[in-house]
Coordinates of C-alpha atoms and ligand atoms in Angstrom, one line a residue:
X1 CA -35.7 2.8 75.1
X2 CA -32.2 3.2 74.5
X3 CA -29.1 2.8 76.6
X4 CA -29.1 6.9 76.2
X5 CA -32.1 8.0 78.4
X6 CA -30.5 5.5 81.8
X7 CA -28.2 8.4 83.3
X8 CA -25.0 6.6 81.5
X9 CA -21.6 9.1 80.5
X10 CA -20.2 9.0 77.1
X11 CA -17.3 7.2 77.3
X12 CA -19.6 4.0 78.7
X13 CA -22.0 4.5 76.0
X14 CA -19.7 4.3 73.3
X15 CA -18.0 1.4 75.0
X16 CA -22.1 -0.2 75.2
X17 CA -21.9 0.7 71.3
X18 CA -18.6 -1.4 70.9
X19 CA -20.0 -4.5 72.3
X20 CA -22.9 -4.1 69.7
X21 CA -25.3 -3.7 72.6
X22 CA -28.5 -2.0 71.2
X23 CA -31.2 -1.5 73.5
X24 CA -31.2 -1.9 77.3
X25 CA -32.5 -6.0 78.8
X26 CA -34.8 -6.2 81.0
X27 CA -32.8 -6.3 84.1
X28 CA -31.0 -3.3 82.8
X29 CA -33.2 -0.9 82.5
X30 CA -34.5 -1.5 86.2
X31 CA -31.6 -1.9 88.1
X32 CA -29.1 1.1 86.1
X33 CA -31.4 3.6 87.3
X34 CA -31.8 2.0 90.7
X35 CA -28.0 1.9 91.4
X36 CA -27.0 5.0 89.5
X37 CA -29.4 6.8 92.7
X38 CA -27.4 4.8 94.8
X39 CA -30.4 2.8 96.3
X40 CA -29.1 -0.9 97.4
X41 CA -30.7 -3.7 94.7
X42 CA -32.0 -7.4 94.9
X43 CA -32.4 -8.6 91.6
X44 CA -33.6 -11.8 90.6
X45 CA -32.4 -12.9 87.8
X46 CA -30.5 -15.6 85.7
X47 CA -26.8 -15.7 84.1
X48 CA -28.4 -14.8 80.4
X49 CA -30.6 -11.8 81.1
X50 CA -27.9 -9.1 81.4
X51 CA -27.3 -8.7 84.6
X52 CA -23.7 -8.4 84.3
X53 CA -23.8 -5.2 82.9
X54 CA -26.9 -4.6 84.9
X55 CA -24.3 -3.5 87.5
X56 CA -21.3 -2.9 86.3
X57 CA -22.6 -0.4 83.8
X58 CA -23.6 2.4 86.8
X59 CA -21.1 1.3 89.4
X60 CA -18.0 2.4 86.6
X61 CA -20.2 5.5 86.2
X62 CA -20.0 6.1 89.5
X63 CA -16.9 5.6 90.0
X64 CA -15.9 7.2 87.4
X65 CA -17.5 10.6 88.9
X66 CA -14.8 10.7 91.8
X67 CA -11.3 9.5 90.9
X68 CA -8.2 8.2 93.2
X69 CA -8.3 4.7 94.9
X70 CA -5.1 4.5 97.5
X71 CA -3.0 1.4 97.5
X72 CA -4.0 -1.5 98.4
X73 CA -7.9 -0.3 98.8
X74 CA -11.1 -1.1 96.8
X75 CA -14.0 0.8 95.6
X76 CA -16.1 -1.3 94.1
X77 CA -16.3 -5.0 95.1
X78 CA -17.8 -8.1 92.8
X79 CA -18.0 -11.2 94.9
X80 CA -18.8 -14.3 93.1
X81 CA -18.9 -18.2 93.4
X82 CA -16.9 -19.7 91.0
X83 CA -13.1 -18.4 89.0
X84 CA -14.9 -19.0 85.4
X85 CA -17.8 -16.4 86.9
X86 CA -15.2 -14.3 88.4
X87 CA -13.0 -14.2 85.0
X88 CA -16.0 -13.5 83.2
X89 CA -17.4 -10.7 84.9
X90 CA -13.6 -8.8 85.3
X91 CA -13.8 -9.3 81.3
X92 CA -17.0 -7.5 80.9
X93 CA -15.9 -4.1 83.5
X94 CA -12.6 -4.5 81.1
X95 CA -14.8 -4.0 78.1
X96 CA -17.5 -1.0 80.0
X97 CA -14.6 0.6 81.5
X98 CA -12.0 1.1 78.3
X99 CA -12.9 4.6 77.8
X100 CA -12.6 5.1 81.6
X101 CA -9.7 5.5 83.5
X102 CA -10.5 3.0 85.9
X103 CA -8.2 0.1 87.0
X104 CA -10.0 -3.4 87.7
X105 CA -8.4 -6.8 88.7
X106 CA -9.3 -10.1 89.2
X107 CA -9.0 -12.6 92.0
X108 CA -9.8 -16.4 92.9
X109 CA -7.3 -19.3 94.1
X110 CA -5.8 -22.1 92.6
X111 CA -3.3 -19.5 90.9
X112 CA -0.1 -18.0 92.5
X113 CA -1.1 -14.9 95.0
X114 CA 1.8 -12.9 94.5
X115 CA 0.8 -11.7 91.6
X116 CA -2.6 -10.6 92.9
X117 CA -1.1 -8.7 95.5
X118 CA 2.0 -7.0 93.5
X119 CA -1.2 -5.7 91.2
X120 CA -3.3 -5.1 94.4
X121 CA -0.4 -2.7 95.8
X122 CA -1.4 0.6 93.5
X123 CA -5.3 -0.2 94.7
X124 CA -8.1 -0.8 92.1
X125 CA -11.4 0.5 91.4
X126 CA -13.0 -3.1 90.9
X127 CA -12.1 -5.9 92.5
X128 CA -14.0 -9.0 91.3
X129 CA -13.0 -11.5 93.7
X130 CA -14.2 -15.3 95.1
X131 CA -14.4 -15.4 99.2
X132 CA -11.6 -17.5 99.8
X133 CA -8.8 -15.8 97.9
X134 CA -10.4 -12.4 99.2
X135 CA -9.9 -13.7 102.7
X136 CA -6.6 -14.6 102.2
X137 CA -5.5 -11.6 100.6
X138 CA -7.2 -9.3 103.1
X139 CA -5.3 -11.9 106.1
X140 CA -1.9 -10.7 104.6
X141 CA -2.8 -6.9 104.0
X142 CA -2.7 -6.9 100.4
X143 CA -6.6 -5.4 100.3
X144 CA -7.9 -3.0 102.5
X145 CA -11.5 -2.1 102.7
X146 CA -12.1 1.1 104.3
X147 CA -12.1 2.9 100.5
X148 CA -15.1 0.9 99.6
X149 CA -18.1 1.7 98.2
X150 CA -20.1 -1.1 96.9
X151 CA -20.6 -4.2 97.3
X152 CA -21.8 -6.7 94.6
X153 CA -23.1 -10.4 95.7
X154 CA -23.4 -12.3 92.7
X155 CA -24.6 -15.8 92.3
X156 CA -25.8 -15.3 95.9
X157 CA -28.4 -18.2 95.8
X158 CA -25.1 -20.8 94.6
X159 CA -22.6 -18.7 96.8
X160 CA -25.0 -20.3 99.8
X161 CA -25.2 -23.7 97.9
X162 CA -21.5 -24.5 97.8
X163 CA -21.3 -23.3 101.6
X164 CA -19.7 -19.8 101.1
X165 CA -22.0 -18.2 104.0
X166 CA -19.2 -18.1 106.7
X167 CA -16.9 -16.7 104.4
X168 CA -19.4 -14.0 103.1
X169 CA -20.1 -13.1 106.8
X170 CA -16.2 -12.8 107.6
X171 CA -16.1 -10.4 104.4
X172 CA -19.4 -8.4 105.4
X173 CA -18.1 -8.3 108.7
X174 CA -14.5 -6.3 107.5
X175 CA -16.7 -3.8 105.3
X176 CA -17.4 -0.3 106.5
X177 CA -20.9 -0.2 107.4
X178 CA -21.6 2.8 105.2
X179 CA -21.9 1.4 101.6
X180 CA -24.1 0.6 98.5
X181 CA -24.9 -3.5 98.5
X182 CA -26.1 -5.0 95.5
X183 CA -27.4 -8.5 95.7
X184 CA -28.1 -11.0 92.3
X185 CA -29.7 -14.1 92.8
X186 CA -31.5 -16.6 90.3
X187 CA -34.1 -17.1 92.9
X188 CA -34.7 -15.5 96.4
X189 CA -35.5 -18.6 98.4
X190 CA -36.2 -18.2 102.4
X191 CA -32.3 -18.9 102.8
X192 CA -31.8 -15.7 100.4
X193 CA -33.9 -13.5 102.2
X194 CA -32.3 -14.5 106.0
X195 CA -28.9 -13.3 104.2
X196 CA -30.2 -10.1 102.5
X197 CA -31.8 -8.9 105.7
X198 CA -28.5 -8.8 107.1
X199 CA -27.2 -6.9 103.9
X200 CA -29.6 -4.7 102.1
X201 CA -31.0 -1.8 103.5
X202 CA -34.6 -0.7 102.0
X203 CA -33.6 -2.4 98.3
X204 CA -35.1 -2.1 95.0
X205 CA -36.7 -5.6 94.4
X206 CA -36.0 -6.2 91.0
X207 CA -37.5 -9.1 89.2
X208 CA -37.0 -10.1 85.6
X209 CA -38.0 -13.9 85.6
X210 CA -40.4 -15.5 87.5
X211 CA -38.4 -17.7 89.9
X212 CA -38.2 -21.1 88.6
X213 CA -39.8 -20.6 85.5
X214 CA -37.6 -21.8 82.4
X215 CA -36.7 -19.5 79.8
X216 CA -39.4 -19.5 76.7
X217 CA -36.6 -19.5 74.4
X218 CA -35.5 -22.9 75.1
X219 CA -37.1 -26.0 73.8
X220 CA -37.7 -28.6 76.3
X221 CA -37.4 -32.3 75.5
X222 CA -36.5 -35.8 76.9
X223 CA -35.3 -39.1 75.5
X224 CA -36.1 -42.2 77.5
X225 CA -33.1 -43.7 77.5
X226 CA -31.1 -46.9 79.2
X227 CA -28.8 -46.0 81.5
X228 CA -25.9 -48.0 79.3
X229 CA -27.0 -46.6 76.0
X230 CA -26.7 -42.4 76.9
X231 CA -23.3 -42.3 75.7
X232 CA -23.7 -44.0 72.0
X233 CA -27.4 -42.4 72.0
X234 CA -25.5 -38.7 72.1
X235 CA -23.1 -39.6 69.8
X236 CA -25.6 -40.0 67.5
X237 CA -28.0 -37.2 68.4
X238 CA -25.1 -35.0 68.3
X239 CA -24.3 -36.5 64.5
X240 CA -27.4 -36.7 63.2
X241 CA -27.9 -32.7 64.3
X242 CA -25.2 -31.9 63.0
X243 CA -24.6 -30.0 66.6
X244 CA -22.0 -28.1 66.7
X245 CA -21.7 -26.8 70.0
X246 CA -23.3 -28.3 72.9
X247 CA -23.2 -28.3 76.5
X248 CA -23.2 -31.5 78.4
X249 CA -24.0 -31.9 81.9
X250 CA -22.8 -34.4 83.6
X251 CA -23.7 -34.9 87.4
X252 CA -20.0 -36.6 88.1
X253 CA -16.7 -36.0 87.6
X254 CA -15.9 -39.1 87.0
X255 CA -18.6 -39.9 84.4
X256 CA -17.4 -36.3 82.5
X257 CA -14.2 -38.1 81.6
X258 CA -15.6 -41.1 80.5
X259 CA -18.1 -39.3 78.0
X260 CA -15.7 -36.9 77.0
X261 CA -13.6 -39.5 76.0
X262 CA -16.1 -41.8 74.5
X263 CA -17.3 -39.1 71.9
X264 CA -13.3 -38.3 71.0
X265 CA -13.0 -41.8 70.5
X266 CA -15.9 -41.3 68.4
X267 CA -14.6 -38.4 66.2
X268 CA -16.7 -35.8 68.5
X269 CA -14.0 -33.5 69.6
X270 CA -14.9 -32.7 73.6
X271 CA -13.5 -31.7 76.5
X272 CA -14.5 -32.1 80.5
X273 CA -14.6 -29.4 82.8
X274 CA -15.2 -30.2 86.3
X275 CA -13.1 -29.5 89.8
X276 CA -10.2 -32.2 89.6
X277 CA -8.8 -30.4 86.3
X278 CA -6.1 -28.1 86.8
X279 CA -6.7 -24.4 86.3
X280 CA -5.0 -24.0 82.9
X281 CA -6.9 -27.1 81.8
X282 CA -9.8 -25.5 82.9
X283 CA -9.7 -22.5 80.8
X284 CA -8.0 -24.4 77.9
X285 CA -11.7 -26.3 77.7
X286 CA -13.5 -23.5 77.9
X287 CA -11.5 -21.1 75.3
X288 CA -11.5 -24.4 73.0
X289 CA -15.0 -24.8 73.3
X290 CA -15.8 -21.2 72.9
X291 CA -13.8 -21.0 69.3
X292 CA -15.0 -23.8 68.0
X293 CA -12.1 -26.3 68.3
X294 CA -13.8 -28.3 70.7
X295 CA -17.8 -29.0 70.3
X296 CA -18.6 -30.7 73.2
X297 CA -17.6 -29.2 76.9
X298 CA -18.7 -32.1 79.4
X299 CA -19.6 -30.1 82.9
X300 CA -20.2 -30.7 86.2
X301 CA -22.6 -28.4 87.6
X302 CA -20.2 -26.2 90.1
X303 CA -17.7 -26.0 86.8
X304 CA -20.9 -25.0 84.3
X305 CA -21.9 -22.6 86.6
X306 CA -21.7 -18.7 85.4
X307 CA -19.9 -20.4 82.1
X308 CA -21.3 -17.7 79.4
X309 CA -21.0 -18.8 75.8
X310 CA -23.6 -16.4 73.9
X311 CA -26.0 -18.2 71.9
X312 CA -25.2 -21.8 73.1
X313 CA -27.7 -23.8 71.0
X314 CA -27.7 -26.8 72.8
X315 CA -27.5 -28.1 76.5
X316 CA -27.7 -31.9 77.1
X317 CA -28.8 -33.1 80.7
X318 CA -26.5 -36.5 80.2
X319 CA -28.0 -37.2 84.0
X320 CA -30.7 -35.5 85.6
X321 CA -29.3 -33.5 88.9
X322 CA -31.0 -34.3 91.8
X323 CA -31.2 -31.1 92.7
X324 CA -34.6 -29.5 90.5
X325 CA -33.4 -26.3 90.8
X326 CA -29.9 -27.2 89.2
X327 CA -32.5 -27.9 86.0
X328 CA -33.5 -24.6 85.2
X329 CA -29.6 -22.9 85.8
X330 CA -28.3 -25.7 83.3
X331 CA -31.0 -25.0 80.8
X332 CA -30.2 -21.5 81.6
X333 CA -26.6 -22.1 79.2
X334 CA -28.9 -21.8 76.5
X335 CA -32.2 -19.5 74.7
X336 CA -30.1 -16.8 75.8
X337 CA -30.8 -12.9 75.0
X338 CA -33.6 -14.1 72.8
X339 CA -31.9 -16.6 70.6
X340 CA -34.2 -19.8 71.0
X341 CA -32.4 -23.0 72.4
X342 CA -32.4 -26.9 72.9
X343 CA -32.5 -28.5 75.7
X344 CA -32.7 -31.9 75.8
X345 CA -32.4 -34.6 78.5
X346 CA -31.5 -38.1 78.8
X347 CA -33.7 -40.1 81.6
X348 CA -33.2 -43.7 82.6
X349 CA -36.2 -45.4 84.4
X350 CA -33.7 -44.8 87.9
X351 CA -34.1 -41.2 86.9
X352 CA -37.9 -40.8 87.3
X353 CA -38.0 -39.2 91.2
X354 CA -35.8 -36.7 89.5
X355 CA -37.9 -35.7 86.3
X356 CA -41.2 -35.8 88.3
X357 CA -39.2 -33.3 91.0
X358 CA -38.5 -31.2 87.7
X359 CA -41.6 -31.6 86.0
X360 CA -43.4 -30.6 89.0
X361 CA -40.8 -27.0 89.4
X362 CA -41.3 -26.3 86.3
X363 CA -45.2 -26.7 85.8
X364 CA -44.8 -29.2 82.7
X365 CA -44.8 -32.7 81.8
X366 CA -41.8 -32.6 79.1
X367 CA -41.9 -33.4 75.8
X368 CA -40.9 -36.8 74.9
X369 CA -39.1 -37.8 72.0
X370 CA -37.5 -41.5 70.6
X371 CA -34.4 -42.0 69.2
X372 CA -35.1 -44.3 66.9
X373 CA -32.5 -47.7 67.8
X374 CA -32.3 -46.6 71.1
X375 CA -35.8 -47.3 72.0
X376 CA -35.4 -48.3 76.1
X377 CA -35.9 -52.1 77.1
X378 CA -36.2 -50.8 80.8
X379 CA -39.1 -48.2 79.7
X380 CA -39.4 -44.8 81.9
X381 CA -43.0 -45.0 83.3
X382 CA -44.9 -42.2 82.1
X383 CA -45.5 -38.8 84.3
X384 CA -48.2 -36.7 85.2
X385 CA -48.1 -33.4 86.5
X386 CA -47.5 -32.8 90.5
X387 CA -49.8 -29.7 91.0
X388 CA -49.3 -29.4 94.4
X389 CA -47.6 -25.8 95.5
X390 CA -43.9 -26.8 96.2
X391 CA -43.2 -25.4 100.0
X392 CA -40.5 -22.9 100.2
X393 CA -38.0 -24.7 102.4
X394 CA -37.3 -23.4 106.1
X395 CA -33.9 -22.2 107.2
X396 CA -32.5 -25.1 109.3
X397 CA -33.0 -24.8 112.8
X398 CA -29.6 -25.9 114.7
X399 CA -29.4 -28.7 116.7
X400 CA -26.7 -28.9 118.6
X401 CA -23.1 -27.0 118.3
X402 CA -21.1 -28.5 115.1
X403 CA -17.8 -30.1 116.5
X404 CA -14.7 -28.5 114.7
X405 CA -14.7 -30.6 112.2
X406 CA -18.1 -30.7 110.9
X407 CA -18.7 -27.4 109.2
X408 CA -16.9 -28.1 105.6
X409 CA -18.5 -27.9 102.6
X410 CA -20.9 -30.1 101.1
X411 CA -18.7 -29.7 97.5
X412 CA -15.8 -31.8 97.6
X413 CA -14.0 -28.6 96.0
X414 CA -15.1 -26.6 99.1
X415 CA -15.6 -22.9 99.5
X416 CA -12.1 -22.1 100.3
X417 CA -10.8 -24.9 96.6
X418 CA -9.5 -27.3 99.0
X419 CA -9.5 -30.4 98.1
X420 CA -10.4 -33.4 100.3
X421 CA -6.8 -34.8 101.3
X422 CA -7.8 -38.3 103.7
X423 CA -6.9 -41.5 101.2
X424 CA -10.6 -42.9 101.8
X425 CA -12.5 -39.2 100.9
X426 CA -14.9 -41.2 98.4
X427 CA -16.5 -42.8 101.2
X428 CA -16.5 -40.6 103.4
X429 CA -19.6 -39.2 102.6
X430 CA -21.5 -37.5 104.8
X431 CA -19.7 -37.4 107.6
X432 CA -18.8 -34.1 106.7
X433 CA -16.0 -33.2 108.6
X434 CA -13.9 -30.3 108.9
X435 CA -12.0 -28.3 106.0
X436 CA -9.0 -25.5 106.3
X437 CA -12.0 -23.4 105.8
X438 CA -14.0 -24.5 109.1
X439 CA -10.7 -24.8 111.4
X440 CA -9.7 -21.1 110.1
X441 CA -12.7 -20.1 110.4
X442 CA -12.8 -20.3 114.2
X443 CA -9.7 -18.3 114.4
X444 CA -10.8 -15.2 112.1
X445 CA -14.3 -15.6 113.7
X446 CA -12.9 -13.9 116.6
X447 CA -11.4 -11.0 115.0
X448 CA -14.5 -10.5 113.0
X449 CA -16.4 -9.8 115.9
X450 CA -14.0 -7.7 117.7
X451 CA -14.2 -6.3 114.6
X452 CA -17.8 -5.3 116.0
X453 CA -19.5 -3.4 112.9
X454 CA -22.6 -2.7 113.9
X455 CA -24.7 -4.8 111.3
X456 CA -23.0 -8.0 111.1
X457 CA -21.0 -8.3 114.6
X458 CA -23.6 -10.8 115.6
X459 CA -23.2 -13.2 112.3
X460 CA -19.6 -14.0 113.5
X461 CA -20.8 -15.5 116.6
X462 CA -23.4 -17.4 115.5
X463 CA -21.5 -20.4 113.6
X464 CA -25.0 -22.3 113.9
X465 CA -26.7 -20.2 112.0
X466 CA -24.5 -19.8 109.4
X467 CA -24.8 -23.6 109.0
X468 CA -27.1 -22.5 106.7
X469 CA -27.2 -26.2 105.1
X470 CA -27.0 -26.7 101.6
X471 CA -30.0 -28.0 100.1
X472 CA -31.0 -31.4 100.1
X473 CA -29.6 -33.6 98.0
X474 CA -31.0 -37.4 97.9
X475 CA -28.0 -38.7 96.6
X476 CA -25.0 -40.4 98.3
X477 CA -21.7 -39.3 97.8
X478 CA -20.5 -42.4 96.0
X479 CA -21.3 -40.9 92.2
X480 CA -18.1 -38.5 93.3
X481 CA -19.9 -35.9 91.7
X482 CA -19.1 -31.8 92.4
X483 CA -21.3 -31.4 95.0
X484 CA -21.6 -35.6 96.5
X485 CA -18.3 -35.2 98.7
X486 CA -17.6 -33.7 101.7
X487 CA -15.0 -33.0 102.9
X488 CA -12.7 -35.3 105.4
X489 CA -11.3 -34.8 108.5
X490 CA -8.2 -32.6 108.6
X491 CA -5.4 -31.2 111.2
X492 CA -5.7 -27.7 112.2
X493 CA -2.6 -26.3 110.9
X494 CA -1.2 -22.8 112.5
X495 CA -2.7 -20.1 110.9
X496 CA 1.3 -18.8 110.1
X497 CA 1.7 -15.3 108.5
X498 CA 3.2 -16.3 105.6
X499 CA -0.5 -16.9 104.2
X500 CA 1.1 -20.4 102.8
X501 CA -1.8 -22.1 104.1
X502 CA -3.1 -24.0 100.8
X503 CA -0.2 -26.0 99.4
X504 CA -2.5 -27.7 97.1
X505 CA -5.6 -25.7 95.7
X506 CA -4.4 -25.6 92.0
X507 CA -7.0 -27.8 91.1
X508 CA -10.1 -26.5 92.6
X509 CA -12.4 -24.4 90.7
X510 CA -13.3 -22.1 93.6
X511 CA -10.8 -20.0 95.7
Ligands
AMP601 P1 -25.1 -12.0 81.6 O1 -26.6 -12.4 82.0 O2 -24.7 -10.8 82.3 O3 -24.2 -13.2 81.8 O4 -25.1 -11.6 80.1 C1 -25.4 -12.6 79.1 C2 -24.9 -12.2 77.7 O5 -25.8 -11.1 77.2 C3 -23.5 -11.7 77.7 O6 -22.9 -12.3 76.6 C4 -23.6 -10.2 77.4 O7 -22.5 -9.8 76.6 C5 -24.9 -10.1 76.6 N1 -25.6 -8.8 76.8 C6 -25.7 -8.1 78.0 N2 -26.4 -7.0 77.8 C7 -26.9 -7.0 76.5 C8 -27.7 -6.1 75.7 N3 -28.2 -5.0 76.3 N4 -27.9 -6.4 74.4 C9 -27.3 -7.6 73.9 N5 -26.6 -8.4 74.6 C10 -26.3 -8.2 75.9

């Protein structure tokens, strides 16, 4: 089947044709149709299968049927996790939409706003936006939402992983209740579910990849390694492989820099990406990496998320992630649209709880391989395979109201790309205390629900609830990693007009 038979205009096609597209993925050819009828969608599937133009492709057809968006209002609106997702997904409706006379714009913090809303004044058709900056633009009237047709959650499993659920509620709670939603998710846990009830009305289950299952294309392996010898013991993998682009992940920030560093030293060029880099070093890594100049991008996980390089041969787990489900996005970089992929991991004997937690998600014992000099002295016991059905976790139940303080994100880059400000933040840990985010969210809670839409006017009272909490994590927030901190205790500041609430966001990789 071609792109032809799915219901698409000319001037889409031929931009489908320019982008050397030939035939329809998988995810495609179910959801076009789907959203072209204007049925709502829940898709699962991974960064890799398509999805992007899954549904971009029919919402610029149908916008493209009915011209005219007024200034300052949206038509069409893309709300995702992370800038680099957000950047990403703007590029792709640039590409679809050339032929169209569409207008699309991008927004997320940690850049200047008054450009977004000097661009935001003539209106666009597609706004692809992360919840913070949304909610800041919308709190100074630069976006209006009563124009709007669809709604796009992308990422929506990680959106409720780095703690974006109040922020999605505020937004859902501004929409007009009349419109087309459209929710993408890598899996549809139980946590997915609670937030798609709220959303989707009598959706299109779409499906493409089992949920948890790995993509064939990539080939699995491990290297018993000591903990001391990983960085050499890439060095030389990377050497001997002759790799020439690869995908580290590493599960600090911290440790991103040292690595990166230790392979420059060692003539590999690399570069980190992770939430303490500015913006513009940010996208300097990535645009390095993506041409070649650069052949190793260290990651965190927040920073690697949505990151699409076509074709990435290799990813490199540096450290397990404690998080199982963290395995199978990071090995998601690679094997992509049927171009196989390696995948390889390094495991220290202190990393066992984490592989048998994989293993087990992934029904398989890895593949182990040595690397011949770096055989381990501290050996990594061997593992068999945990056949037990994992349980699907239940939503929290809330214990007692959260103080004002406590509702910050588990990501020391919370939702909102604050960062932690208090002097002693790395050990601060758990007490997660409150952010911007969670002392402004109190004060636009209110005029969400006297907002009262219909479908979501409960959500704004129900700040216990919408502690969905982020999934357990049995690490302590020492390692500093992306998602270890949260975030300390802050002063309410007045929630002044001027919107100059975030004096120092440039350096967080969510708005
Ligand atoms: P996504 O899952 O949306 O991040 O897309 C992953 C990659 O697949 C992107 O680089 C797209 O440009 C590419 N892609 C999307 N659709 C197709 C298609 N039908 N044929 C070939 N490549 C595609």
């Amino acid at each position: 089947m071609g792109f032809n038979s799915l219901g698409l205009s000319a001037p889409i096609l031929k931009a489908i044709e320019e982008q050397g597209y030939e035939t329809p993925s998988p995810i495609q050819a179910q959801s076009i149709p789907a959203v072209l009828e204007g049925k709502d969608v829940m898709a699962a599937a991974q960064t890799g299968t398509g999805k992007t133009a899954g549904f971009t492709l029919p919402i610029l057809e149908q916008l493209s049927q009915r011209q005219g968006v007024k200034g300052n209002h949206v038509r069409a609106l893309i709300l995702t996790p992370t800038r680099e997702l957000a950047a990403q997904i703007n590029d792709n409706v640039v590409n679809y939409s050339r032929h169209l006379r569409l207008r699309s714009h991008v927004v997320f913090g940690g850049v200047k706003i008054n450009p977004q809303m000097l661009t935001l004044r003539k209106g666009v058709d597609v706004l692809v936006a992360t919840p913070g900056r949304l909610l800041d633009l919308h709190s100074q009237n630069a976006v209006k939402f009563s124009q709007l047709e669809v709604l796009v959650l992308d990422e929506a499993d990680r959106m409720l992983d780095m703690g974006f659920i109040r922020d999605i509620k505020k937004i859902l709670a501004l929409l007009p209740a009349k419109r087309q939603n459209l929710l993408f998710s890598a899996t549809f846990s139980d946590e997915i579910r609670e937030l798609a009830k709220g959303l989707v009305n009598n959706p299109v289950e779409i499906s493409v990849a089992p949920a948890n299952s790995t993509a064939r294309t990539v080939e699995q392996s491990i290297y018993p390694a000591d903990k001391k010898k990983k960085a050499p013991m890439l060095a030389k993998l990377i050497d001997e492989g002759n790799w020439q682009q690869v995908l580290v992940f590493s599960r600090t920030k911290h440790g991103a820099n040292r690595l990166a560093r230790f392979l420059n030293e060692n003539k590999i060029t690399a570069a980190p990406i992770h939430g303490n880099k500015s913006q513009g070093a940010r996208t300097k890594a990535l645009a390095d990496f993506k041409s070649g100049a650069v052949r190793v991008l260290v990651a965190t996980d927040i920073a690697a998320r949505g990151i699409d390089i076509p074709q990435l041969p290799q990813v490199v787990n540096f450290d397990l992630p404690h998080v199982s489900e963290d395995y199978v996005h990071r090995i998601g970089r690679t094997g992509r649209a049927g171009e196989t992929g390696m995948a390889i991991s390094l495991v220290c004997a202190d990393e066992l709880s984490e592989l048998k937690g994989i293993e087990r998600l992934t029904k398989q014992v890895l593949t182990r391989k040595v690397l011949a000099g770096f055989e381990p002295t501290n050996a990594l016991p061997e593992t068999t395979l945990d056949t037990r059905p994992i349980k699907p976790k239940k939503p929290k139940k809330a214990k007692k109201p959260r103080t004002e303080h406590q509702d910050g994100q588990r990501s020391g880059e919370n939702a909102r790309g604050h960062k932690p400000q208090g002097k002693n933040r790395r050990h601060q840990g758990k007490q997660s205390q409150g952010t911007e985010q969670g002392n402004r969210g109190r004060a636009q809670t209110q005029s969400a629900a006297s907002n009262g839409k219909p479908r979501n006017a409960n959500s704004a009272n129900k700040p216990q609830s919408e502690n969905q909490k982020p999934r357990r994590r049995n690490n302590d927030s020492r390692n500093q990693s992306d998602a270890g901190n949260t975030a300390p205790r802050r002063p309410r500041r007045p929630n002044n007009q001027s919107g100059n609430r975030r004096p120092n966001n440039k350096q967080n990789p969510t708005s």
